Amino acid sequence: MARRSAGATKNSGPSPASGGQIVDIDVSEEMQTSFLEYAYSVIYARALPDARDGLKPVQRRILYGMSQMGLAPDRGHVKCSRVVGEVMGKLHPHGDSAIYDALVRMAQPFSLRLALVDGHGNFGSLDDGPAAMRYTECRPAQAASLLTDSLDEEVVDFVPNYDDRESEPVVLPAAFPQLLVNGATGIAVGLSTSMPPHNLGEVIAAARHLVDHPKATLHDLMKFVPGPDFASGGSIVGLAGIREAYADGKGTFRIRATATIERVSARRTGIVVTELPHGTGPERVIDKIADLVRNKKLTGIHDVTDLTDGENGLRLVVEVKNGFNAEAVLEELYRLTPMEDSFAINNVALVDGRPHTLGLKELLEVFLGHRFEVVQRRSRYRKRRAEERAHIVDGLLIALDAIDDVIHIIRNSEDAAQARTRLAEAFELSEIQTQHILDMPLRRLTSLEVGKLRSELDELRRRIAELDEILTSDTRLRQVVSAELQEVAHAHANPRRTVLLESLGRPATSAAPTTAKPALEVPDAACRILLSSTGLLARTAAVEAETGDAPRARHDVIVSTMQARTRGPVGLVTSLGRVVRVSAVDLPEVPATNGGANAGGGVAVAEVVALESKERVIALVPVPLDQDAADQAATLAVGTRQGVVKRVTAEPSGTKDAWSVIALKPGDEVVGAACVPNESANLVFITSDAQLLRTSASAVRPQGRGAAGMAGIRLNEGADAVFFGVVDTGFEAEVVTVAGSSSALPGADATSVKITAFDEFPSKGRGTAGVRCHRFLKGEDQLVLAWAGSAPARAAGPRGAAVALPEEYGRRDGSGIAALSAIAAISGPA
């Protein structure tokens, strides 16, 4: 037992100090009663939405208050502080912060699927709160008018506000299923609600189907509403929990971010996230990734950049380290970060003032029941108003038909009261009819005005008949509700944003008979490195090479290729006589098929290595050089523009990434480089004055890296070497020469092209001038391009487009045939 004064009870009374009574109460009973009252207040008046309009009291009061203030979607914004003050002072005395928080959420496009408030200013983001209410402005959104429409037509009940000075609606008319469309969250005493948003068009389609088919099953309704639709998009994986929630009101599903794997820079692959799970901000994801990388629980991440802006929306770029499988890294991000999250559905809402857990059909039935009642009450109100107006118009027409008698009665009456009485008796009119006759202006006596009154009366009678049909026919009532829902969908529905996936897209357990998860790191496998004519580097699988079916270049011919390992080094030989080492895994991987291969999607050489002015990459070589069958060290052969040739055996010492392989004379540069597979291979020079030298590799002894090489071909005055290469024995080879004029403008088309069998050219000694390989036609005085290697030859234009070459072979010293277009590069099979 405990004691309290009468003044401490709910009824005000005297305190003990003023001689009041002391009342003995039971503490447990008092606590129980007080707690139940508090719990009921939280459940009913704060935390849970009403299943009819889908709003909590504070949301309903905000929308009603804005309506009472005269705010509308087509009018100007007002300060949010003004709205908050109006609502707090008249309807919701629970603090301005609670009202403003609710108002802000109704204006955030990422919080509600269909915003109810049109905000102007900083209304916050997923990672940051809004500005203070004195800085932001608001007005009702278009959808809000659908919730408050017809409030002045007695469609819902009104109750006194907290101080009995104002009145407020118990529920809003709600022209669409707001609770399903926007969802709800709330925590009450012993209860909570968590309802996901849905697509407006889908929900209305299901509601209209239920209007026409009241006995429709859940399966029928899910044909229209397959699952939630979040404002932030994303993908829902696993639909079993959704089916459970739609059946009994409770279920769980997982939602994951929308991400694509793209090349975010020349040398880096990245995961680009454009949509995140509902309620997840990019800062939260970035912090979690940083924490995982710092604790070494997540590997393969190079950097994370948030490129989100108001114009383009969310764009979170996660750069993946070279050597790591981007798909596997993405799976780890889904598993370890908020990029994949669970959502627990708990459809708890108030029905007749009591909390109920509702499935999809029950939620639609409660809304439709409310909507039927709203339309009926609205129809009764409109019918009554129409009947009242028809009664008045009917009296006016009676008076106008006997206007002379009416005027006589009025003129002979002592006052308005007597005139009113005499008119009512003379024409059997009601008091309201006689009053309107007395108030009728003289302009209503014209024939035009009489015609308008007769038309108005006919229209009123037709309208009364329609409203009476709605009130007496259940079929007609359902048609009206369905048609109004269709109008809402037509005006406000938009496409679905959230993708629904039946399964996770990955094995649930290791025993699941699905494709295994990709390895996190790129495996050390055989690959081929490609260098294209336009200076692109790429890496592709070596499947074709292993099967003996070498791919053919379709576009942008491959001027150099080599076998490598994905985690091995690659050497780039440059025109300045350097070899630059790069890692194969740093090069982008492009697809290769038996139908063709190219470096499309590759990376520009300048993005991979730092080149000096006018320096260019000539060829690819293994690093270190491979060993041949005779267990002799393979060598690298290089040829220069001044006719110098050199074979190099030395490898770089230490961990240098670039080293010189030839000491060039001033003004000289490397025009070709290739590995010499054996001593019987042929070294080939082709000069600008159409001389070709074919000599054995054994004639050129290997030298150290610092040597300047030896004489390869003797050049005539004014000529220089335009091609140097290695042609292996035992393969069908051919020579392609392209002639032109030295006075032609750069980029001009070649004059003639000739293809000749390599065997047509005899082998000569090193240091000789070789033999003629092309006879110039009129207007030709030099070779602008030449090539020798394994057949068939491929050609490309200045922009990499494939160029057709003649099929017939010409004589070794013969002339070429007219070229169809400019040729910028020639190569053999990729």
PDB file of C-alpha atoms in Angstrom, residues 49 53-56 59-60 62-63 101-118 123 126 141 143-144 147 176 178-185 195-200 229-233 278-279 494 497:
ATOM      1  CA  PRO A  49      -0.564   3.487 -38.436  1.00  0.00           C
ATOM      2  CA  ASP A  53      -5.333   5.623 -44.504  1.00  0.00           C
ATOM      3  CA  GLY A  54      -1.950   4.142 -43.556  1.00  0.00           C
ATOM      4  CA  LEU A  55      -0.951   7.154 -41.461  1.00  0.00           C
ATOM      5  CA  LYS A  56       0.198   7.644 -37.916  1.00  0.00           C
ATOM      6  CA  GLN A  59       1.407  12.308 -40.176  1.00  0.00           C
ATOM      7  CA  ARG A  60      -2.359  12.669 -40.442  1.00  0.00           C
ATOM      8  CA  ILE A  62       0.498  17.341 -40.586  1.00  0.00           C
ATOM      9  CA  LEU A  63      -1.421  16.724 -43.808  1.00  0.00           C
ATOM     10  CA  ASP A 101      10.973  14.583 -38.137  1.00  0.00           C
ATOM     11  CA  ALA A 102       7.718  13.150 -39.484  1.00  0.00           C
ATOM     12  CA  LEU A 103       7.352  16.011 -41.981  1.00  0.00           C
ATOM     13  CA  VAL A 104      10.915  15.534 -43.235  1.00  0.00           C
ATOM     14  CA  ARG A 105      10.419  11.811 -43.746  1.00  0.00           C
ATOM     15  CA  MET A 106       7.283  12.456 -45.803  1.00  0.00           C
ATOM     16  CA  ALA A 107       9.346  14.738 -48.070  1.00  0.00           C
ATOM     17  CA  GLN A 108      12.387  12.477 -48.566  1.00  0.00           C
ATOM     18  CA  PRO A 109      12.232  10.615 -51.897  1.00  0.00           C
ATOM     19  CA  PHE A 110      14.432   7.813 -50.510  1.00  0.00           C
ATOM     20  CA  SER A 111      12.163   7.248 -47.495  1.00  0.00           C
ATOM     21  CA  LEU A 112       8.724   7.013 -49.114  1.00  0.00           C
ATOM     22  CA  ARG A 113       7.894   5.368 -52.408  1.00  0.00           C
ATOM     23  CA  LEU A 114       5.408   8.180 -53.091  1.00  0.00           C
ATOM     24  CA  ALA A 115       6.365  11.421 -51.329  1.00  0.00           C
ATOM     25  CA  LEU A 116       3.520  13.215 -49.538  1.00  0.00           C
ATOM     26  CA  VAL A 117       5.317  16.525 -48.945  1.00  0.00           C
ATOM     27  CA  ASP A 118       7.092  18.650 -51.530  1.00  0.00           C
ATOM     28  CA  PHE A 123      15.881  17.686 -46.249  1.00  0.00           C
ATOM     29  CA  LEU A 126      20.733   8.688 -45.869  1.00  0.00           C
ATOM     30  CA  ALA A 141       2.768  16.973 -52.749  1.00  0.00           C
ATOM     31  CA  ALA A 143      -0.232  12.602 -53.661  1.00  0.00           C
ATOM     32  CA  ALA A 144      -1.175  14.363 -50.414  1.00  0.00           C
ATOM     33  CA  LEU A 147      -5.439  11.669 -49.012  1.00  0.00           C
ATOM     34  CA  PHE A 176      -5.136   5.001 -52.626  1.00  0.00           C
ATOM     35  CA  GLN A 178      -1.136   4.532 -48.699  1.00  0.00           C
ATOM     36  CA  LEU A 179      -0.004   1.961 -46.138  1.00  0.00           C
ATOM     37  CA  LEU A 180       1.007  -0.565 -48.788  1.00  0.00           C
ATOM     38  CA  VAL A 181       2.487   2.024 -51.140  1.00  0.00           C
ATOM     39  CA  ASN A 182       4.711   3.821 -48.614  1.00  0.00           C
ATOM     40  CA  GLY A 183       5.027   1.215 -45.872  1.00  0.00           C
ATOM     41  CA  ALA A 184       5.524   2.094 -42.218  1.00  0.00           C
ATOM     42  CA  THR A 185       7.872   1.596 -39.289  1.00  0.00           C
ATOM     43  CA  MET A 195       6.061  -2.663 -43.548  1.00  0.00           C
ATOM     44  CA  PRO A 196       7.938  -2.292 -46.864  1.00  0.00           C
ATOM     45  CA  PRO A 197       6.754   0.039 -49.622  1.00  0.00           C
ATOM     46  CA  HIS A 198       5.192  -1.211 -52.850  1.00  0.00           C
ATOM     47  CA  ASN A 199       4.613   0.021 -56.365  1.00  0.00           C
ATOM     48  CA  LEU A 200       1.517   2.204 -56.632  1.00  0.00           C
ATOM     49  CA  ASP A 229       9.273  -1.929 -54.425  1.00  0.00           C
ATOM     50  CA  PHE A 230      11.708   0.319 -52.586  1.00  0.00           C
ATOM     51  CA  ALA A 231      12.354   3.929 -53.504  1.00  0.00           C
ATOM     52  CA  SER A 232      16.098   3.215 -53.514  1.00  0.00           C
ATOM     53  CA  GLY A 233      15.742   0.296 -55.947  1.00  0.00           C
ATOM     54  CA  HIS A 278      16.560   0.558 -48.300  1.00  0.00           C
ATOM     55  CA  GLY A 279      17.809   2.867 -45.565  1.00  0.00           C
ATOM     56  CA  ASN A 494       5.610   4.793 -62.238  1.00  0.00           C
ATOM     57  CA  ARG A 497      12.491   0.105 -59.244  1.00  0.00           C
TER      58      ARG A 497
END
